[in-house]
Coordinates of C-alpha atoms and ligand atoms in Angstrom, one line a residue:
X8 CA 168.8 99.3 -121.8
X9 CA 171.3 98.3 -119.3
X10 CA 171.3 94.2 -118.1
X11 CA 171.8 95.1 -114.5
X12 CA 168.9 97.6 -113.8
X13 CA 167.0 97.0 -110.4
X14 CA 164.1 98.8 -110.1
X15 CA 161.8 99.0 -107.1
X16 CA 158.2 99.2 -107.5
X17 CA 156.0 100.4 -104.7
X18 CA 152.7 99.7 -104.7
X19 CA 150.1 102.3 -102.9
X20 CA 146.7 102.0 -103.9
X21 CA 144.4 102.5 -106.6
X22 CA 142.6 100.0 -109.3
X23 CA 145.5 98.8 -111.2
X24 CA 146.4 96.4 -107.9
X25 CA 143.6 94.9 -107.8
X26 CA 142.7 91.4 -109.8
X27 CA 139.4 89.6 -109.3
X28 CA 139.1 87.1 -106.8
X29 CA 138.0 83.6 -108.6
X30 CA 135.8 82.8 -105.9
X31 CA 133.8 86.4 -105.1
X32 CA 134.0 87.6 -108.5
X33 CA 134.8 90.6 -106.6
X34 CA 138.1 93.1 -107.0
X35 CA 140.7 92.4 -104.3
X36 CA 144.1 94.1 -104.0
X37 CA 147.0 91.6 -105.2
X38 CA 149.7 90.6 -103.0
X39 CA 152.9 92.2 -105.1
X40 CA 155.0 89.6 -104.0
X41 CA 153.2 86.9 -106.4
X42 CA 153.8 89.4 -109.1
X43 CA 155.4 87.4 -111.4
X44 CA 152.5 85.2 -111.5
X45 CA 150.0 87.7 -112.5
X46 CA 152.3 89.8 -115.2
X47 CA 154.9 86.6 -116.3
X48 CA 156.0 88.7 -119.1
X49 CA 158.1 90.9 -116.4
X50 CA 160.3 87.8 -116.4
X51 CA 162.1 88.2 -119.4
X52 CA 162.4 91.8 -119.0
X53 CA 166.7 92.1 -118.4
X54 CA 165.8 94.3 -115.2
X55 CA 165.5 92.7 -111.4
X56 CA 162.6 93.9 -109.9
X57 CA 161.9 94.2 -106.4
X58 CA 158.5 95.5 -104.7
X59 CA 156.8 96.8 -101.7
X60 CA 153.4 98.0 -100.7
X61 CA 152.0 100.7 -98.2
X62 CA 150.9 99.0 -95.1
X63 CA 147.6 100.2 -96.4
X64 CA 147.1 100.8 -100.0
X65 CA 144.7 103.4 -100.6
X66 CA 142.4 104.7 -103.2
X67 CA 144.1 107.9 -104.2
X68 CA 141.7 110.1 -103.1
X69 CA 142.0 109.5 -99.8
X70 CA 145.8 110.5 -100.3
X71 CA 147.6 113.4 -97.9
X72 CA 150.2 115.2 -96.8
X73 CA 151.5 111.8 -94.4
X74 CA 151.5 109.1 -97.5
X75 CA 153.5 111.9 -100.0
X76 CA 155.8 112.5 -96.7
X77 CA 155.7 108.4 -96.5
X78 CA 156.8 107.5 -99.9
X79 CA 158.9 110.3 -100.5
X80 CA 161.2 108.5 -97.3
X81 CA 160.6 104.9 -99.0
X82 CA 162.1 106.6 -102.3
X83 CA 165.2 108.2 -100.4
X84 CA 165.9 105.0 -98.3
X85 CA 166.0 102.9 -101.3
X86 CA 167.6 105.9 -103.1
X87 CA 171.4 104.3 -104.0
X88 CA 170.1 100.5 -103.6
X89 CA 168.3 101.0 -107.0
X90 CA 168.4 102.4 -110.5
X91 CA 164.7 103.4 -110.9
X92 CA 161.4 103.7 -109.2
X93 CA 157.7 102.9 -110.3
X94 CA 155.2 104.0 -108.4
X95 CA 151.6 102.3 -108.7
X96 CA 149.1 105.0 -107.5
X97 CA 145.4 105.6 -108.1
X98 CA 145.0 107.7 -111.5
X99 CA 142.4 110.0 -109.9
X100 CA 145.1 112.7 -107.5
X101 CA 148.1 111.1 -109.4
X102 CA 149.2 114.2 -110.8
X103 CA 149.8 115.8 -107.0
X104 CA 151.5 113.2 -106.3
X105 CA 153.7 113.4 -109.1
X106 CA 154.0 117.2 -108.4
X107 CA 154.7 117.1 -104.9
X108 CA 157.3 114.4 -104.9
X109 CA 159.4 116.8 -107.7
X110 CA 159.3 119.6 -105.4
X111 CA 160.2 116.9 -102.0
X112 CA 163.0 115.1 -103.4
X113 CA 165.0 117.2 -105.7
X114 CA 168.5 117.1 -107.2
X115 CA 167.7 113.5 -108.7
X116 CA 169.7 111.8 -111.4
X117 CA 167.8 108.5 -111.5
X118 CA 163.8 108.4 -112.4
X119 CA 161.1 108.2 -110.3
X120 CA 158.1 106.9 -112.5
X121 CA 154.5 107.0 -111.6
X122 CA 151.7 104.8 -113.4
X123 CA 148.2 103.3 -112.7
X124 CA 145.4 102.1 -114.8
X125 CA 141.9 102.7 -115.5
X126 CA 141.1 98.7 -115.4
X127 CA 142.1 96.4 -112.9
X128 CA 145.7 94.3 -114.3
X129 CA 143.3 91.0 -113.4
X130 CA 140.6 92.5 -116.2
X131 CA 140.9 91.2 -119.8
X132 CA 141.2 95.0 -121.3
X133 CA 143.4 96.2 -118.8
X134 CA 145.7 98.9 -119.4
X135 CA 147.8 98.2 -116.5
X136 CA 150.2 95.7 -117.8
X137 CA 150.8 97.9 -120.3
X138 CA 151.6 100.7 -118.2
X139 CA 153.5 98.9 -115.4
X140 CA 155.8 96.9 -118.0
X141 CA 156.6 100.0 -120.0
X142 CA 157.3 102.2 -116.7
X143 CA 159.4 99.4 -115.6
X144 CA 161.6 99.6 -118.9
X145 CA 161.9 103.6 -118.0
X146 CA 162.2 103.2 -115.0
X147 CA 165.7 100.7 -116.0
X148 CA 166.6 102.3 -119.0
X149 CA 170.3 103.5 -118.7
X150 CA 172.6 105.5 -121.7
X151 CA 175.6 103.4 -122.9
X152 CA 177.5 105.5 -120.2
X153 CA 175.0 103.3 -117.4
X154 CA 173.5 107.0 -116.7
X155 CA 170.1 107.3 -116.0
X156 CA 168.0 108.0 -118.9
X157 CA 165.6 109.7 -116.9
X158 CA 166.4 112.1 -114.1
X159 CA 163.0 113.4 -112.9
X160 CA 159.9 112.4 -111.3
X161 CA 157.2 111.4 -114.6
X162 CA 154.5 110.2 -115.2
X163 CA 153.7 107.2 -117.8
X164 CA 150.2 106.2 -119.0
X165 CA 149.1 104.9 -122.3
X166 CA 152.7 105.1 -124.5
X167 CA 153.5 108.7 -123.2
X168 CA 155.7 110.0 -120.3
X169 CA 155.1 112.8 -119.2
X170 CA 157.0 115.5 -117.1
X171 CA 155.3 114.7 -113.5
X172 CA 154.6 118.3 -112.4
X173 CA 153.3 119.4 -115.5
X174 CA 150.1 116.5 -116.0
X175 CA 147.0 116.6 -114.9
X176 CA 144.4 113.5 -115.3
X177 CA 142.1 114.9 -118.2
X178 CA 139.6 111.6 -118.7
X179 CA 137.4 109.7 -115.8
X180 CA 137.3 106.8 -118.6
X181 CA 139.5 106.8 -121.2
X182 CA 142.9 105.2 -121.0
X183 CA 144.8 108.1 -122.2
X184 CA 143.7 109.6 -119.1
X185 CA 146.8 112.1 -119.0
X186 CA 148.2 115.3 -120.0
X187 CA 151.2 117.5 -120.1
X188 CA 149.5 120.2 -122.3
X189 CA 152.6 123.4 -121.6
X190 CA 155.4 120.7 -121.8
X191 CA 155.9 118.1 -124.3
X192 CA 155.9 114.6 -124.0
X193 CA 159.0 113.2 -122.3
X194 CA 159.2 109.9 -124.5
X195 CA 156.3 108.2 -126.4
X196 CA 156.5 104.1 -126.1
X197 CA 155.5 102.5 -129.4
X198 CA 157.9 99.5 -131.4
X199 CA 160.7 101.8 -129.2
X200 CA 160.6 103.8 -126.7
X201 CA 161.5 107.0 -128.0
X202 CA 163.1 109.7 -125.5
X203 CA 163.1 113.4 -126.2
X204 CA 166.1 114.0 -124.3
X205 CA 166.4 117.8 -124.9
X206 CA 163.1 117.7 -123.1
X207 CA 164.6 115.7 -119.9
X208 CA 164.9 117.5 -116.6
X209 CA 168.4 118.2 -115.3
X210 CA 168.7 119.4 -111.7
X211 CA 172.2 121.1 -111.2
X212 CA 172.3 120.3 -107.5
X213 CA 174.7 117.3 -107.4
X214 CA 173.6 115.8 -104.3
X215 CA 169.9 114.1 -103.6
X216 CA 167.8 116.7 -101.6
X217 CA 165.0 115.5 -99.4
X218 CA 162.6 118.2 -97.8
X219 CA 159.6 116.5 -96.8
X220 CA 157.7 119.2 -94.7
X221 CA 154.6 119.6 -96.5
X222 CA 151.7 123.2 -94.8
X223 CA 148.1 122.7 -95.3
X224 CA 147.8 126.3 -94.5
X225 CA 146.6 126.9 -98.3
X226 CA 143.8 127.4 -99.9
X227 CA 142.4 127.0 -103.6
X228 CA 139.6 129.1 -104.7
X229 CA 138.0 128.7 -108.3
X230 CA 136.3 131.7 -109.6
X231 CA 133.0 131.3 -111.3
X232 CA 130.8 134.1 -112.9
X233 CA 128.4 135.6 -110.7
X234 CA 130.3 134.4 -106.9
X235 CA 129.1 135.7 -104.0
X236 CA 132.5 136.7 -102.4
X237 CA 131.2 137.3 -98.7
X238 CA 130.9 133.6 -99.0
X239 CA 134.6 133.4 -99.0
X240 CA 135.6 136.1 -96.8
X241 CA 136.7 133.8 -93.8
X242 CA 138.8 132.6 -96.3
X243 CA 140.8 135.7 -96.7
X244 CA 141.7 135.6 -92.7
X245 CA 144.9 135.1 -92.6
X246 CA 145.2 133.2 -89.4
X247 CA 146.1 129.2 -90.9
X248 CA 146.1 130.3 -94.3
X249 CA 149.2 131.8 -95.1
X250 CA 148.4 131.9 -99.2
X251 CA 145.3 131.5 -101.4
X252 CA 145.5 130.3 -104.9
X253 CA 143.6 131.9 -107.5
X254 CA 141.8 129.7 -110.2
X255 CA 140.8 132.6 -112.7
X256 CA 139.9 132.5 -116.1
X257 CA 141.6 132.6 -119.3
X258 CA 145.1 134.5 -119.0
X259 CA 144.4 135.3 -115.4
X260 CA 141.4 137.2 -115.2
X261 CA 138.7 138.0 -113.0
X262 CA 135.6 140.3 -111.8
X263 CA 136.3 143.6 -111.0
X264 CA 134.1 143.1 -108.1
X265 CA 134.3 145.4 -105.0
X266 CA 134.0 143.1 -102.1
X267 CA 136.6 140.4 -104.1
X268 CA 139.4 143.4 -104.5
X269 CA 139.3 144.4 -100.9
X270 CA 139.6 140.5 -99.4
X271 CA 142.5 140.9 -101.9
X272 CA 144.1 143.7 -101.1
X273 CA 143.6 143.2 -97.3
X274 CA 145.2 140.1 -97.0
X275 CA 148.0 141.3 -99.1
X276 CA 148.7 143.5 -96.8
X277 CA 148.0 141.7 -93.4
X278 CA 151.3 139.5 -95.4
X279 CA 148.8 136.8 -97.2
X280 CA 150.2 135.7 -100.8
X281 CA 148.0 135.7 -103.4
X282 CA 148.7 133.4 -106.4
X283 CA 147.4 133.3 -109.8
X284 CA 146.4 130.2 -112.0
X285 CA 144.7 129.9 -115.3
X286 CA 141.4 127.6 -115.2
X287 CA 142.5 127.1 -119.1
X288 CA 143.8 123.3 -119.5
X289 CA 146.8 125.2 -121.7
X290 CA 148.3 128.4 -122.1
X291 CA 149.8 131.1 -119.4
X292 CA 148.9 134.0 -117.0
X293 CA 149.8 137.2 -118.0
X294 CA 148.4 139.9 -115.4
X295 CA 148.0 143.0 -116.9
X296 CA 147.2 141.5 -121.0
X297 CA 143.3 142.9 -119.9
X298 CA 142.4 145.6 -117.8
X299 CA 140.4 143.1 -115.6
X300 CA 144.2 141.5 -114.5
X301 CA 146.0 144.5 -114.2
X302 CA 143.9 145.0 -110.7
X303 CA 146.4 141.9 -109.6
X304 CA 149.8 143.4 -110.5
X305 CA 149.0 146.0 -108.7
X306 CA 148.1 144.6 -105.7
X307 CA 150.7 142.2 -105.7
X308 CA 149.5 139.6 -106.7
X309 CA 152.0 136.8 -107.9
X310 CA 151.3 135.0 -111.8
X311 CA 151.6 131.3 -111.7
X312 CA 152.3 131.4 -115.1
X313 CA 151.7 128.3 -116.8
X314 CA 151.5 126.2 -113.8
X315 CA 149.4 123.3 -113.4
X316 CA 146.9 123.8 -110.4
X317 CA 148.6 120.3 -109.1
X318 CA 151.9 122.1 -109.8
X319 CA 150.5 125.4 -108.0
X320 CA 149.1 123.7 -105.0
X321 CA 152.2 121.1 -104.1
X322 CA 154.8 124.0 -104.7
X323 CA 153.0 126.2 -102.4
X324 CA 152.4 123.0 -99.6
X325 CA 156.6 122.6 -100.0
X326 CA 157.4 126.5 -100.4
X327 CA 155.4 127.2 -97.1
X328 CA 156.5 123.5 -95.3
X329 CA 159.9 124.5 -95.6
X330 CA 160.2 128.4 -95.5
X331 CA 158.8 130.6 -92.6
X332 CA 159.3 134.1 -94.3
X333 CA 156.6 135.1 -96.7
X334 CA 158.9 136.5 -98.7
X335 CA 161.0 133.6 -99.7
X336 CA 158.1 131.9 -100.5
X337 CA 157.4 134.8 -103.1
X338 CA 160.7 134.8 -104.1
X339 CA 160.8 131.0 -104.9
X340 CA 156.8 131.2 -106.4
X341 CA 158.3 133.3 -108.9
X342 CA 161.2 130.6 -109.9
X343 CA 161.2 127.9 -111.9
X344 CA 162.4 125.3 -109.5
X345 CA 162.2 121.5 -111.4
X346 CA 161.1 122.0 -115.1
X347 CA 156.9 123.3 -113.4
X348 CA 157.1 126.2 -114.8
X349 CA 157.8 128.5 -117.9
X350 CA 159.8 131.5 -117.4
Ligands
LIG420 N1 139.8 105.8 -107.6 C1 141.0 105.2 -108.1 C2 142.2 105.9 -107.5 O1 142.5 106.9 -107.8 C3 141.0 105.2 -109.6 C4 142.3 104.7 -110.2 O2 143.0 103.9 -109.6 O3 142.6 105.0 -111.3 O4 142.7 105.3 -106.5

């Protein structure tokens, strides 16, 4: 690790800000700029650290399209001042935000890293310190060049980082709350931290690229056995919702249901795009490996492959913020853009 890393640490939300006040016994959001005080073994890390905080930390759920477009701007303001970036965020949507930020700031050679905790830092058993010192160290670390170890957006939590648009929080309540389950783990901290550098993410655009419109004009639909589909059909009006995402089962299948092939194949061909996820945690969509897919390649619908459903939804709000033509948001759904996806 390089001496002269400065990392910036923004603080949005989420429990592993919080510490409990002496007085209430109750868990209050801590004011980063005493952070020394609370974590004193940041002091002899060899890395100057500065911080900042949303004007309103949030509890990630409450997180949306104008806090991604928010810190996605902090990040690129900040962008040549420092050598790294930690991002404390809420566990629960930490994975979107992870995703989404890959897709918004792209052709990065320094790491943006994202952690939280599942206990408060001011909580005996916390698993924030953890976290927060060891993303700091990634966040710093430098080759013997002074290049950036890590080039990517990732996320760390209990000793392993992660590829950011490939986790997804798997646990409500144990501290190795994360998984990357179709990419391998990025580094695993133990005595060392140990890198898996022919796993790191190398963009080949040379220059920092910052495309923060985000469209809401989505939709997600998880397929259960025995769905009523008229339920959905407003759903399939294309008006606002320029593309639905699929949740099917197993390697992208589905019922051969009447009704659900004609909302399909209607909005298809009104210009809709139709994209396919697996509700398996690991493993791929291949349309067409059962008859009950083949209905989608037909009808053109497009496989998300192996892509997360955090993955699938943030590349779809990017593809469709920043490209008007339905096609080049098929085009692009179909490409592996920053290590999401396996081709
Ligand atoms: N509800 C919290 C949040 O996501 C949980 C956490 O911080 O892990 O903001």
């Amino acid at each position: 690790m390089e001496m002269n890393s400065k990392v910036l640490i923004l603080y949005t939300g989420g429990t592993i800000g919080m510490v409990k006040d002496l007085k209430t016994g109750r868990l209050v959001s801590f004011d980063f700029n005493h952070l020394y005080t609370h974590i004193p073994e940041l002091e002899r890390l060899p890395i100057t650290l500065e911080s900042i905080s949303l004007e309103k930390p949030i509890d990630s759920s409450e997180i949306n399209r104008s806090h991604w477009q928010n810190i996605g701007r902090i990040v690129l303001e900040n962008y040549h001042e420092f050598d790294g970036f930690v991002i404390l965020h809420g566990s629960d949507t930490m994975a979107f935000t992870a995703s989404v930020l890959s897709f918004m700031v792209q052709g990065l050679n320094k790491p943006i890293i994202l952690t939280g905790s599942q206990l408060p830092i001011g909580t005996i058993r916390t698993d924030g310190k953890e976290n927060l010192i060891t993303a700091i160290e990634i966040a710093g670390a430098k080759d013997a060049q002074g290049i950036s170890v890590v080039q990517e957006v990732a996320v760390y939590f209990e000793y392993s980082l992660l590829r950011g648009n490939r986790s997804s929080k798997i646990s409500a309540n144990q501290f190795d709350a994360f998984a990357s389950p179709n990419y391998p783990k990025l580094a695993v901290a133990g005595v060392n931290i140990e890198f898996q550098n022919d796993r790191l993410f190398r963009s080949a655009k040379d220059t920092i690229q910052f495309s923060p419109e985000l469209s809401d004009q989505l939709s997600l639909i998880k397929l259960f056995p025995g769905m009523n589909f008229n339920a959905y059909s407003s759903i399939f009006k294309l008006e606002n919702n320029r593309l639905i995402i699929l949740e099917t089962f197993g390697s992208g299948n589905a019922s051969s249901d009447v009704t659900f092939r004609k909302l399909i194949t209607q909005f298809i061909a009104e210009g809709g795009i139709v994209l396919n996820v697996t509700q398996c945690s690991s493993g791929s969509v291949q349309q067409g490996k059962y008859e009950t897919s083949s209905f989608f390649e037909a009808a053109g619908v497009i496989s998300g492959k192996d892509l997360t459903t955090e993955a699938a939804v943030t590349k779809s709000m990017h593809l469709l913020g920043v490209y008007s033509s339905q096609e080049t948001v098929k085009k692009f759904l179909k490409e592996d853009l920053v290590g999401e996806m396996t081709v």
